Coordinates of C-alpha atoms and ligand atoms in Angstrom, one line a residue:
M1 CA -24.2 -44.4 20.1
A2 CA -27.9 -45.5 19.9
P3 CA -28.9 -47.7 17.0
P4 CA -31.2 -46.4 14.5
T5 CA -35.0 -46.6 15.1
P6 CA -35.8 -50.3 14.7
A7 CA -38.6 -51.3 12.5
P8 CA -38.6 -55.0 12.5
T9 CA -42.2 -55.8 11.8
G10 CA -45.3 -54.3 10.0
H11 CA -45.0 -51.3 7.8
P12 CA -44.1 -48.3 9.9
P13 CA -44.2 -45.1 7.8
H14 CA -41.0 -44.7 5.6
T15 CA -40.1 -48.4 5.9
A16 CA -40.3 -51.1 3.3
T17 CA -39.8 -54.6 4.1
V18 CA -37.6 -56.2 1.2
A19 CA -36.6 -59.7 1.3
G20 CA -37.6 -59.8 4.8
V21 CA -35.4 -56.9 5.8
P22 CA -36.8 -53.6 6.8
V23 CA -35.4 -50.7 4.8
D24 CA -35.9 -47.0 5.5
T25 CA -36.9 -45.2 2.5
R26 CA -35.8 -41.7 3.4
H27 CA -32.6 -39.9 3.0
W28 CA -29.9 -40.0 5.6
I29 CA -28.7 -36.4 6.2
D30 CA -26.7 -35.2 9.3
G31 CA -27.2 -38.5 11.1
T32 CA -31.0 -38.4 10.8
R33 CA -33.8 -39.6 8.5
V34 CA -35.2 -36.9 6.4
A35 CA -38.3 -37.4 4.2
S36 CA -39.3 -35.6 1.0
P37 CA -42.8 -34.4 0.0
A38 CA -42.6 -36.7 -3.1
T39 CA -41.6 -40.4 -3.5
F40 CA -40.8 -42.6 -6.5
T41 CA -41.4 -46.4 -6.8
D42 CA -38.5 -48.7 -6.9
H43 CA -39.3 -52.0 -8.7
S44 CA -37.6 -55.4 -8.5
P45 CA -36.1 -56.6 -11.9
I46 CA -36.8 -60.2 -11.0
D47 CA -40.6 -60.0 -11.4
G48 CA -41.4 -56.3 -11.6
T49 CA -42.9 -56.1 -8.2
P50 CA -42.9 -52.7 -6.5
L51 CA -40.4 -52.8 -3.7
A52 CA -40.6 -49.4 -1.9
G53 CA -41.7 -45.8 -2.3
I54 CA -38.4 -43.8 -2.1
A55 CA -37.9 -40.3 -0.9
R56 CA -37.5 -38.2 -4.1
G57 CA -34.7 -35.8 -3.3
T58 CA -34.6 -32.3 -4.8
A59 CA -32.3 -29.3 -4.5
A60 CA -33.4 -28.7 -0.9
E61 CA -32.2 -32.1 0.3
A62 CA -29.1 -31.7 -1.7
R63 CA -28.3 -28.5 0.0
A64 CA -29.0 -30.0 3.4
A65 CA -26.8 -32.8 2.8
V66 CA -23.9 -30.8 1.5
A67 CA -24.3 -28.3 4.4
A68 CA -24.0 -31.4 6.8
A69 CA -21.1 -32.8 5.1
D70 CA -19.4 -29.4 5.1
A71 CA -20.0 -28.9 8.9
A72 CA -18.9 -32.4 9.7
F73 CA -15.8 -31.8 7.7
T74 CA -14.6 -28.8 9.6
G75 CA -16.4 -29.4 12.9
G76 CA -17.1 -25.6 13.8
S77 CA -15.0 -23.2 15.6
D78 CA -12.9 -25.8 17.5
R79 CA -12.1 -27.6 14.1
S80 CA -13.0 -30.9 15.7
G81 CA -14.4 -32.3 12.4
W82 CA -13.7 -35.4 10.4
A83 CA -10.8 -33.7 8.7
A84 CA -9.0 -33.3 12.0
T85 CA -9.9 -36.6 13.4
P86 CA -6.6 -38.5 14.0
P87 CA -6.1 -41.2 11.1
A88 CA -6.1 -44.1 13.7
E89 CA -9.5 -43.1 14.8
R90 CA -10.9 -42.8 11.4
A91 CA -9.4 -46.2 10.5
A92 CA -11.0 -47.8 13.6
L93 CA -14.5 -46.5 12.5
L94 CA -14.0 -47.7 9.0
H95 CA -13.1 -51.1 10.5
A96 CA -16.3 -50.9 12.6
V97 CA -18.2 -50.2 9.4
A98 CA -16.6 -53.3 7.7
D99 CA -17.6 -55.4 10.7
G100 CA -21.2 -54.2 10.4
V101 CA -21.2 -55.1 6.7
D102 CA -20.0 -58.6 7.7
A103 CA -22.6 -58.8 10.5
R104 CA -25.5 -57.8 8.0
A105 CA -24.0 -59.5 4.9
E106 CA -26.9 -61.9 4.3
E107 CA -29.4 -59.0 4.6
L108 CA -27.5 -56.8 2.4
A109 CA -27.1 -59.6 -0.2
A110 CA -30.8 -60.4 -0.2
V111 CA -31.9 -56.8 -0.6
E112 CA -29.2 -56.1 -3.3
T113 CA -30.5 -59.1 -5.3
A114 CA -34.1 -58.1 -5.0
D115 CA -33.2 -54.5 -6.1
N116 CA -30.7 -55.1 -8.9
G117 CA -31.4 -58.7 -9.9
A118 CA -27.7 -59.8 -9.8
L119 CA -27.2 -63.4 -8.6
L120 CA -27.7 -63.9 -4.9
R121 CA -24.7 -66.4 -4.8
S122 CA -22.4 -63.8 -6.3
H123 CA -23.5 -61.3 -3.7
R124 CA -23.0 -63.6 -0.8
R125 CA -19.7 -65.1 -1.9
G126 CA -18.1 -62.4 -3.9
V127 CA -19.6 -59.0 -3.5
L128 CA -20.3 -58.6 0.2
P129 CA -16.9 -59.8 1.5
R130 CA -15.5 -57.4 -1.0
V131 CA -17.5 -54.5 0.3
A132 CA -16.2 -55.2 3.8
H133 CA -12.7 -55.5 2.3
N134 CA -13.1 -52.1 0.7
F135 CA -13.5 -50.4 4.1
R136 CA -10.7 -52.4 5.8
Y137 CA -8.3 -52.0 3.0
F138 CA -8.6 -48.1 2.8
A139 CA -8.6 -47.9 6.6
D140 CA -5.2 -49.9 6.7
R141 CA -3.8 -48.0 3.7
L142 CA -4.6 -44.6 5.4
L143 CA -2.3 -45.6 8.3
A144 CA 0.5 -46.7 5.9
L145 CA 0.3 -43.5 3.7
S146 CA 3.7 -41.9 3.5
H147 CA 6.2 -40.3 1.1
D148 CA 9.8 -40.2 1.6
D149 CA 11.0 -36.7 2.4
F150 CA 13.6 -35.5 -0.1
D151 CA 16.1 -32.7 -0.2
T152 CA 16.5 -29.6 -2.3
R153 CA 19.7 -27.7 -1.6
G154 CA 19.6 -28.5 2.1
H155 CA 15.8 -27.8 2.1
T156 CA 13.5 -30.6 3.1
N157 CA 10.3 -31.5 1.1
H158 CA 7.6 -33.2 3.1
V159 CA 4.6 -34.3 1.1
S160 CA 1.3 -34.8 3.0
W161 CA -2.3 -35.5 2.1
D162 CA -4.8 -32.8 3.3
P163 CA -8.5 -33.9 3.1
A164 CA -10.2 -32.0 0.3
G165 CA -13.7 -31.5 1.8
P166 CA -17.2 -32.8 1.0
A167 CA -17.3 -35.3 -1.8
V168 CA -20.3 -36.2 -3.9
L169 CA -20.5 -39.7 -5.0
I170 CA -22.8 -40.9 -7.7
T171 CA -23.1 -44.4 -8.6
P172 CA -25.0 -46.7 -11.1
W173 CA -27.3 -49.7 -10.7
N174 CA -25.2 -52.6 -11.8
A175 CA -23.2 -53.1 -8.7
P176 CA -24.6 -50.5 -6.2
L177 CA -22.8 -51.5 -3.0
M178 CA -19.6 -52.8 -4.5
L179 CA -19.2 -49.4 -6.5
S180 CA -20.2 -47.1 -3.8
S181 CA -18.2 -48.7 -1.0
W182 CA -15.3 -48.4 -3.4
K183 CA -15.7 -44.7 -3.2
I184 CA -17.0 -44.1 0.3
A185 CA -14.1 -45.9 2.0
P186 CA -11.2 -44.1 0.5
A187 CA -13.1 -40.8 0.7
L188 CA -13.8 -41.2 4.4
A189 CA -10.3 -42.6 5.1
A190 CA -8.8 -39.6 3.5
G191 CA -10.7 -37.4 5.9
S192 CA -13.2 -36.1 3.4
T193 CA -17.0 -36.3 4.2
V194 CA -19.4 -37.8 1.8
V195 CA -22.8 -37.4 0.1
L196 CA -23.8 -40.5 -1.7
K197 CA -26.5 -40.5 -4.5
P198 CA -27.3 -44.1 -5.5
S199 CA -29.1 -45.0 -8.7
E200 CA -32.9 -44.4 -8.6
W201 CA -33.1 -48.0 -9.9
T202 CA -31.2 -49.5 -6.9
P203 CA -31.6 -47.1 -3.9
L204 CA -32.1 -49.8 -1.1
T205 CA -28.7 -50.9 0.1
A206 CA -27.4 -47.4 0.3
S207 CA -30.0 -46.9 3.0
L208 CA -28.9 -50.0 4.9
L209 CA -25.3 -48.9 4.7
A210 CA -26.4 -45.6 6.3
D211 CA -27.7 -47.6 9.3
I212 CA -24.4 -49.5 9.5
T213 CA -22.2 -46.4 9.5
H214 CA -24.5 -45.0 12.2
E215 CA -24.3 -48.1 14.3
A216 CA -20.4 -48.0 13.7
G217 CA -20.3 -44.7 15.4
L218 CA -19.6 -42.4 12.5
P219 CA -20.4 -38.8 13.6
P220 CA -23.4 -37.1 12.1
G221 CA -22.8 -35.5 8.7
V222 CA -19.8 -37.5 7.8
F223 CA -21.7 -39.9 5.6
N224 CA -24.9 -38.8 4.0
V225 CA -27.3 -40.4 1.4
V226 CA -29.7 -38.5 -0.8
Q227 CA -32.0 -40.5 -2.8
G228 CA -33.6 -39.4 -6.1
Y229 CA -33.4 -38.9 -9.8
G230 CA -30.2 -38.2 -11.6
D231 CA -31.4 -35.0 -13.2
E232 CA -32.9 -33.7 -10.1
A233 CA -31.1 -34.8 -7.0
G234 CA -28.0 -35.7 -8.7
A235 CA -27.8 -32.5 -10.7
A236 CA -28.4 -30.4 -7.7
L237 CA -25.5 -32.1 -5.9
T238 CA -23.1 -31.8 -8.6
A239 CA -23.8 -28.2 -9.1
H240 CA -23.4 -27.2 -5.5
P241 CA -20.5 -24.7 -5.0
D242 CA -19.3 -26.2 -1.5
V243 CA -18.5 -29.6 -3.1
R244 CA -14.9 -30.2 -3.3
R245 CA -14.9 -33.5 -5.1
I246 CA -17.1 -35.6 -7.4
S247 CA -16.8 -39.1 -8.1
F248 CA -18.9 -40.6 -10.6
T249 CA -19.5 -44.1 -12.1
G250 CA -21.9 -44.3 -14.9
S251 CA -22.5 -43.6 -18.6
V252 CA -20.8 -41.2 -20.8
P253 CA -23.6 -38.8 -21.5
T254 CA -24.2 -38.3 -17.8
A255 CA -20.4 -37.7 -17.3
H256 CA -20.7 -34.8 -20.0
R257 CA -23.5 -33.3 -17.8
I258 CA -21.6 -33.7 -14.5
A259 CA -18.4 -32.2 -16.1
A260 CA -20.3 -29.3 -17.2
A261 CA -21.8 -28.7 -13.7
A262 CA -18.5 -29.3 -12.1
A263 CA -16.8 -26.8 -14.4
A264 CA -18.7 -23.9 -12.9
H265 CA -16.9 -24.3 -9.6
L266 CA -13.7 -26.1 -10.9
V267 CA -14.4 -29.1 -8.9
P268 CA -12.1 -32.0 -9.7
C269 CA -14.1 -35.0 -11.0
G270 CA -13.2 -38.7 -11.2
F271 CA -15.0 -40.5 -13.9
E272 CA -15.5 -44.3 -14.4
L273 CA -17.5 -44.7 -17.5
G274 CA -18.6 -47.1 -20.2
G275 CA -16.6 -49.8 -22.0
K276 CA -16.5 -51.9 -25.2
S277 CA -13.7 -54.0 -24.2
P278 CA -12.1 -56.6 -26.4
L279 CA -11.3 -60.2 -25.8
L280 CA -8.5 -61.3 -28.1
V281 CA -8.1 -65.0 -28.7
L282 CA -4.7 -65.8 -30.5
A283 CA -4.2 -68.9 -32.5
D284 CA -2.0 -70.6 -30.0
A285 CA -4.3 -69.9 -27.1
D286 CA -5.7 -72.5 -24.7
L287 CA -9.2 -72.5 -26.5
D288 CA -10.9 -74.0 -23.5
L289 CA -9.7 -71.2 -21.4
A290 CA -10.7 -68.6 -24.1
A291 CA -14.3 -70.1 -24.3
D292 CA -14.6 -70.1 -20.4
L293 CA -13.6 -66.5 -20.4
A294 CA -15.8 -65.5 -23.2
V295 CA -18.9 -67.1 -21.6
E296 CA -18.0 -65.3 -18.3
Q297 CA -18.9 -62.0 -20.1
Y298 CA -22.5 -62.9 -19.6
D299 CA -22.1 -62.6 -15.9
N300 CA -24.6 -60.0 -14.3
A301 CA -26.6 -60.4 -17.6
G302 CA -23.7 -58.5 -19.4
Q303 CA -24.2 -55.5 -17.2
I304 CA -20.6 -55.1 -16.2
C305 CA -18.7 -52.1 -17.3
L306 CA -15.5 -54.2 -17.9
A307 CA -17.2 -56.9 -19.9
A308 CA -15.1 -58.0 -22.9
T309 CA -18.1 -57.8 -25.3
R310 CA -16.1 -57.9 -28.6
I311 CA -14.5 -61.3 -29.2
L312 CA -11.7 -61.0 -31.6
V313 CA -10.3 -64.4 -32.9
E314 CA -7.4 -65.3 -35.1
E315 CA -8.9 -66.7 -38.2
S316 CA -7.5 -70.1 -38.0
V317 CA -9.0 -71.0 -34.6
R318 CA -12.4 -69.4 -35.1
D319 CA -14.4 -72.5 -35.6
A320 CA -12.6 -74.4 -33.0
F321 CA -13.1 -71.5 -30.5
L322 CA -16.7 -71.0 -31.5
G323 CA -17.6 -74.6 -31.0
R324 CA -16.3 -74.7 -27.4
F325 CA -18.0 -71.3 -26.7
L326 CA -21.4 -72.6 -28.0
D327 CA -21.1 -75.8 -25.9
R328 CA -20.7 -73.8 -22.8
A329 CA -23.2 -71.2 -23.7
A330 CA -25.8 -74.0 -24.1
K331 CA -25.3 -75.1 -20.5
L332 CA -26.1 -71.6 -19.0
T333 CA -29.2 -71.5 -17.0
Q334 CA -31.2 -68.2 -17.1
G335 CA -33.6 -67.6 -14.4
D336 CA -34.4 -66.3 -10.9
P337 CA -31.1 -64.9 -9.3
R338 CA -32.1 -66.1 -6.0
D339 CA -31.7 -69.7 -7.3
E340 CA -28.4 -71.3 -6.7
A341 CA -28.5 -73.0 -10.0
T342 CA -29.0 -69.7 -12.1
D343 CA -26.2 -68.4 -14.1
I344 CA -27.8 -65.4 -15.7
G345 CA -30.5 -63.3 -14.0
P346 CA -32.6 -60.4 -15.3
S347 CA -31.7 -57.2 -16.8
I348 CA -32.2 -54.1 -14.6
H349 CA -35.5 -52.5 -16.0
P350 CA -38.0 -53.0 -18.8
R351 CA -36.6 -49.9 -20.5
H352 CA -33.0 -51.3 -20.4
V353 CA -34.3 -54.5 -22.0
E354 CA -35.8 -52.4 -24.9
R355 CA -32.5 -50.6 -25.2
V356 CA -30.6 -53.7 -25.4
D357 CA -33.0 -55.2 -27.9
G358 CA -32.9 -52.1 -30.0
F359 CA -29.2 -52.6 -30.5
V360 CA -29.6 -56.1 -31.5
R361 CA -32.5 -55.6 -33.9
R362 CA -30.6 -52.7 -35.6
A363 CA -27.5 -55.0 -35.9
L364 CA -29.6 -57.8 -37.3
A365 CA -31.2 -55.5 -39.9
A366 CA -27.7 -54.4 -40.9
G367 CA -26.7 -57.9 -41.6
A368 CA -25.6 -59.5 -38.5
T369 CA -26.3 -63.1 -37.6
A370 CA -27.5 -64.1 -34.1
V371 CA -25.6 -67.5 -33.6
I372 CA -27.5 -67.6 -30.3
G373 CA -30.1 -65.5 -28.6
G374 CA -31.0 -62.2 -30.3
A375 CA -34.3 -61.5 -28.4
P376 CA -35.9 -60.7 -25.0
S377 CA -36.7 -63.9 -23.1
P378 CA -39.9 -64.5 -21.1
G379 CA -37.8 -65.5 -18.2
P380 CA -38.7 -68.2 -15.6
T381 CA -42.3 -69.3 -15.7
D382 CA -42.6 -69.2 -12.0
A383 CA -41.6 -65.5 -12.0
P384 CA -43.3 -63.8 -14.8
G385 CA -42.9 -60.1 -15.3
G386 CA -39.1 -60.0 -15.0
N387 CA -36.7 -58.2 -17.4
Y388 CA -34.8 -61.1 -19.2
Y389 CA -32.9 -61.0 -22.4
L390 CA -31.2 -64.1 -24.1
P391 CA -27.5 -64.5 -24.0
T392 CA -26.7 -63.5 -27.5
L393 CA -23.8 -63.8 -29.9
L394 CA -23.7 -61.9 -33.1
T395 CA -21.4 -62.6 -36.1
D396 CA -21.1 -60.8 -39.4
V397 CA -20.6 -57.5 -37.8
D398 CA -18.5 -54.7 -39.2
Q399 CA -15.9 -52.8 -37.1
D400 CA -17.6 -49.5 -37.9
S401 CA -21.1 -50.7 -37.0
E402 CA -23.1 -49.5 -34.0
I403 CA -23.2 -52.9 -32.4
V404 CA -19.3 -53.0 -32.3
Q405 CA -18.8 -49.3 -31.5
E406 CA -21.5 -48.7 -28.7
E407 CA -21.8 -50.1 -25.2
V408 CA -24.9 -52.3 -25.0
F409 CA -24.5 -53.2 -21.4
G410 CA -26.5 -56.4 -21.8
P411 CA -25.7 -60.1 -22.6
V412 CA -24.8 -59.4 -26.1
L413 CA -21.4 -60.3 -27.5
T414 CA -20.0 -59.9 -31.1
L415 CA -17.4 -62.1 -32.8
Q416 CA -14.9 -60.8 -35.4
T417 CA -11.8 -62.5 -36.7
F418 CA -8.3 -61.1 -37.8
P419 CA -6.0 -62.7 -40.3
D420 CA -3.5 -65.2 -38.9
G421 CA -0.3 -63.6 -37.8
D422 CA -1.6 -60.0 -38.5
E423 CA -1.0 -58.4 -35.0
D424 CA -1.5 -54.8 -36.6
E425 CA -5.1 -55.8 -37.5
A426 CA -5.7 -57.5 -34.1
V427 CA -4.5 -54.2 -32.4
R428 CA -6.5 -52.0 -34.8
L429 CA -9.7 -53.9 -34.1
A430 CA -9.1 -54.1 -30.5
N431 CA -8.2 -50.4 -30.1
G432 CA -10.8 -49.2 -32.6
T433 CA -13.6 -47.8 -30.4
R434 CA -13.8 -44.6 -28.4
F435 CA -13.5 -46.6 -25.2
G436 CA -10.5 -48.0 -23.4
L437 CA -11.5 -49.5 -20.1
A438 CA -10.0 -53.0 -20.2
A439 CA -8.8 -55.7 -22.6
T440 CA -8.5 -59.4 -22.2
L441 CA -5.9 -61.4 -24.1
V442 CA -5.7 -65.1 -24.4
A443 CA -2.5 -66.4 -25.7
G444 CA 0.0 -69.3 -25.5
D445 CA 3.1 -67.4 -26.2
R446 CA 4.3 -64.9 -23.5
E447 CA 6.2 -62.8 -25.8
R448 CA 3.5 -62.3 -28.4
A449 CA 1.1 -61.6 -25.5
A450 CA 3.5 -58.9 -24.0
R451 CA 3.9 -57.5 -27.5
I452 CA 0.3 -57.1 -28.2
G453 CA -0.7 -56.3 -24.7
A454 CA 1.7 -53.3 -24.7
R455 CA -0.2 -51.8 -27.7
L456 CA -3.7 -52.0 -26.3
V457 CA -5.4 -48.8 -25.2
A458 CA -7.0 -49.9 -21.8
G459 CA -6.8 -49.2 -18.1
T460 CA -6.5 -52.8 -17.2
V461 CA -5.2 -55.6 -19.6
W462 CA -5.9 -59.3 -18.4
V463 CA -3.7 -62.0 -19.9
N464 CA -5.2 -65.5 -19.7
C465 CA -7.6 -64.3 -16.9
F466 CA -10.5 -61.9 -16.4
Y467 CA -11.7 -59.7 -13.5
V468 CA -8.6 -60.3 -11.2
R469 CA -8.7 -57.0 -9.2
D470 CA -6.5 -55.8 -6.4
L471 CA -7.4 -52.8 -4.5
S472 CA -3.7 -51.7 -4.6
A473 CA -3.9 -51.5 -8.4
P474 CA -4.9 -48.5 -10.3
F475 CA -8.4 -48.9 -11.8
G476 CA -10.0 -46.7 -14.5
G477 CA -10.2 -46.1 -18.1
A478 CA -8.6 -44.5 -21.2
R479 CA -10.3 -42.3 -23.7
H480 CA -14.1 -42.1 -23.1
S481 CA -13.9 -44.8 -20.5
G482 CA -13.0 -42.3 -17.8
I483 CA -10.7 -39.8 -16.1
G484 CA -8.5 -40.6 -13.2
R485 CA -7.8 -43.9 -11.4
E486 CA -9.3 -45.4 -8.2
G487 CA -7.5 -47.9 -6.0
G488 CA -4.4 -47.7 -3.7
D489 CA -2.9 -44.3 -3.1
W490 CA -4.6 -43.0 -6.2
S491 CA -7.8 -42.9 -4.3
F492 CA -6.1 -40.8 -1.6
D493 CA -4.6 -38.4 -4.2
F494 CA -8.1 -37.9 -5.5
Y495 CA -10.0 -37.2 -2.1
C496 CA -7.1 -35.1 -0.8
D497 CA -5.3 -31.9 -1.7
L498 CA -1.5 -32.9 -1.8
K499 CA 0.6 -30.5 0.0
N500 CA 4.5 -30.1 -0.1
T501 CA 6.0 -28.4 2.8
V502 CA 9.5 -27.1 2.1
T503 CA 11.5 -26.3 5.1
A504 CA 14.9 -24.5 5.1
P505 CA 17.7 -25.3 7.2
K506 CA 18.0 -21.8 8.5
G507 CA 16.0 -19.2 10.5
W508 CA 15.5 -21.4 13.6
A509 CA 15.6 -19.7 16.9
D510 CA 17.8 -22.4 18.3
H511 CA 20.0 -22.1 15.1
G512 CA 19.8 -26.0 14.9
Ligands
NAD601 P1 -26.2 -43.4 -15.7 O1 -25.2 -42.5 -16.2 O2 -27.5 -43.3 -16.3 O3 -26.6 -43.1 -14.1 C1 -25.5 -43.2 -13.2 C2 -25.8 -42.4 -11.9 O4 -25.9 -40.9 -12.5 C3 -27.2 -42.6 -11.4 O5 -27.2 -42.5 -10.0 C4 -28.0 -41.5 -11.9 O6 -29.1 -41.1 -11.1 C5 -27.1 -40.3 -12.0 N1 -27.3 -39.2 -12.8 C6 -28.0 -39.3 -14.0 N2 -28.0 -38.0 -14.5 C7 -27.4 -37.2 -13.7 C8 -27.2 -35.9 -13.7 N3 -27.5 -35.0 -14.6 N4 -26.3 -35.3 -12.7 C9 -25.8 -36.0 -11.7 N5 -26.2 -37.4 -11.6 C10 -26.9 -37.9 -12.6 O7 -25.6 -44.8 -15.7 P2 -26.4 -46.2 -15.4 O8 -27.3 -46.6 -16.4 O9 -26.9 -46.1 -14.0 O10 -25.1 -47.1 -15.3 C11 -24.6 -47.9 -16.4 C12 -23.4 -47.1 -16.9 O11 -22.3 -47.2 -15.9 C13 -22.8 -47.9 -18.1 O12 -22.3 -47.0 -19.1 C14 -21.5 -48.6 -17.4 O13 -20.5 -48.9 -18.3 C15 -21.1 -47.7 -16.5 N6 -20.3 -48.3 -15.4 C16 -19.0 -48.0 -15.4 C17 -18.2 -48.6 -14.4 C18 -16.7 -48.3 -14.4 O14 -16.1 -48.6 -13.2 N7 -16.0 -47.8 -15.3 C19 -18.8 -49.5 -13.4 C20 -20.0 -49.7 -13.6 C21 -21.0 -49.1 -14.5

């Protein structure tokens, strides 16, 4: 299949050069680039520079993309579409996409960092290998999908996974490629077709991924990208009657809107939402490990849904823990995310910095103490104009206060204590928000850790570790942190309609 129109130099229409990489700024619909009458400007969080004018999708592009995905799913009168493509062929194409990601990993990493401000070294070493792995993992998992047949009074039950149809995938800005590929790969593996709507704050790598899928040989319409604002392009996609699945990662208020849109056509939704996860430090914990894990919560400038932002320490070790934490926090370098030495980069957007600062100012006004940070930062002197916020730790906070209850999504941690030996209180504090995405427990005693861990309301509990994630494990949140699980066969369950075929032993022409 022919590669997409190259645009290596200059500024052809609809191409922006970001970090030296040409990026098409249009939608990708039915295997072709589609412009919109209007565009919006995408800025870099590193220094505020405009990166690209991106096609601003509306209901028209949403309709075109869903129509393309629908046609590619069924494949017309001969039913030769993606749904009927043999699993081995689908898997081979997904492996080719993974190879394309590997081949362009440096470019993808550079563009992602320019667009969302996360560390270049994390993109290079952690994220991009993981993105490629997402495609390979679900390709291989597809080929291994099976359920043992079982018997009901001599009748055979055979369970199969039938592809559901066009899936709309809506993703946030904090980890654009990582989170979108985690949805795209299982959806395509399952035989569903895809319309991706990336965040308007980070639209660029989705466009590069469209090129990669094309180069890999994915048929037109199987994977589509509609750019644009959430309440415009996103709302039009989620309200479309021909969509069969909606998978959304983002905030709780948006989930309410999407759920309402999906309800009109009874479209199943998968939601990965916000968090306010606890980090419990028990008195017998390895306090160096606890401090390491606590400081890790500043990664990606705290813009990680899973971040354990509420540190809950058993009273007798509070000071010993805090000293270790402050030692480590003092060594963190905040600055340009392209610099190898940087530990904390910028926040995504000036509006987001204002939002983070609003939470902190209200907490301080309510009596909290900023042990470190507590204000925006000018950022690196050689890159003015960026959106930086100081790593912050607040003490003297009440369980019922806004800063403890609401997701800040910035480099802001709180510290509370619970009385020695009072496991009930530890669990009450840990579970005492409307969220339930994850929990981290640092403990020296296995039995105590198991006892407390079993009582935590969370989709994932990490014990003496953080952010260890296997694609075979279920991932998702309890309460307002989400609906459903991604990963392993749970992803296939979501993007398919499961079917049970019950076959009787009688009625066969051969009487066999
Ligand atoms: P957001 O909800 O503002 O936006 C997410 C996406 O939804 C964007 O693409 C946006 O354009 C789109 N959108 C907005 N309004 C829409 C509408 N009416 N209809 C359809 N689409 C719409 O979230 P954000 O600020 O981009 O991301 C931060 C949030 O994401 C945080 O709450 C964070 O915890 C959450 N998050 C969760 C996970 C997880 O796995 N649980 C992972 C990463 C981020």
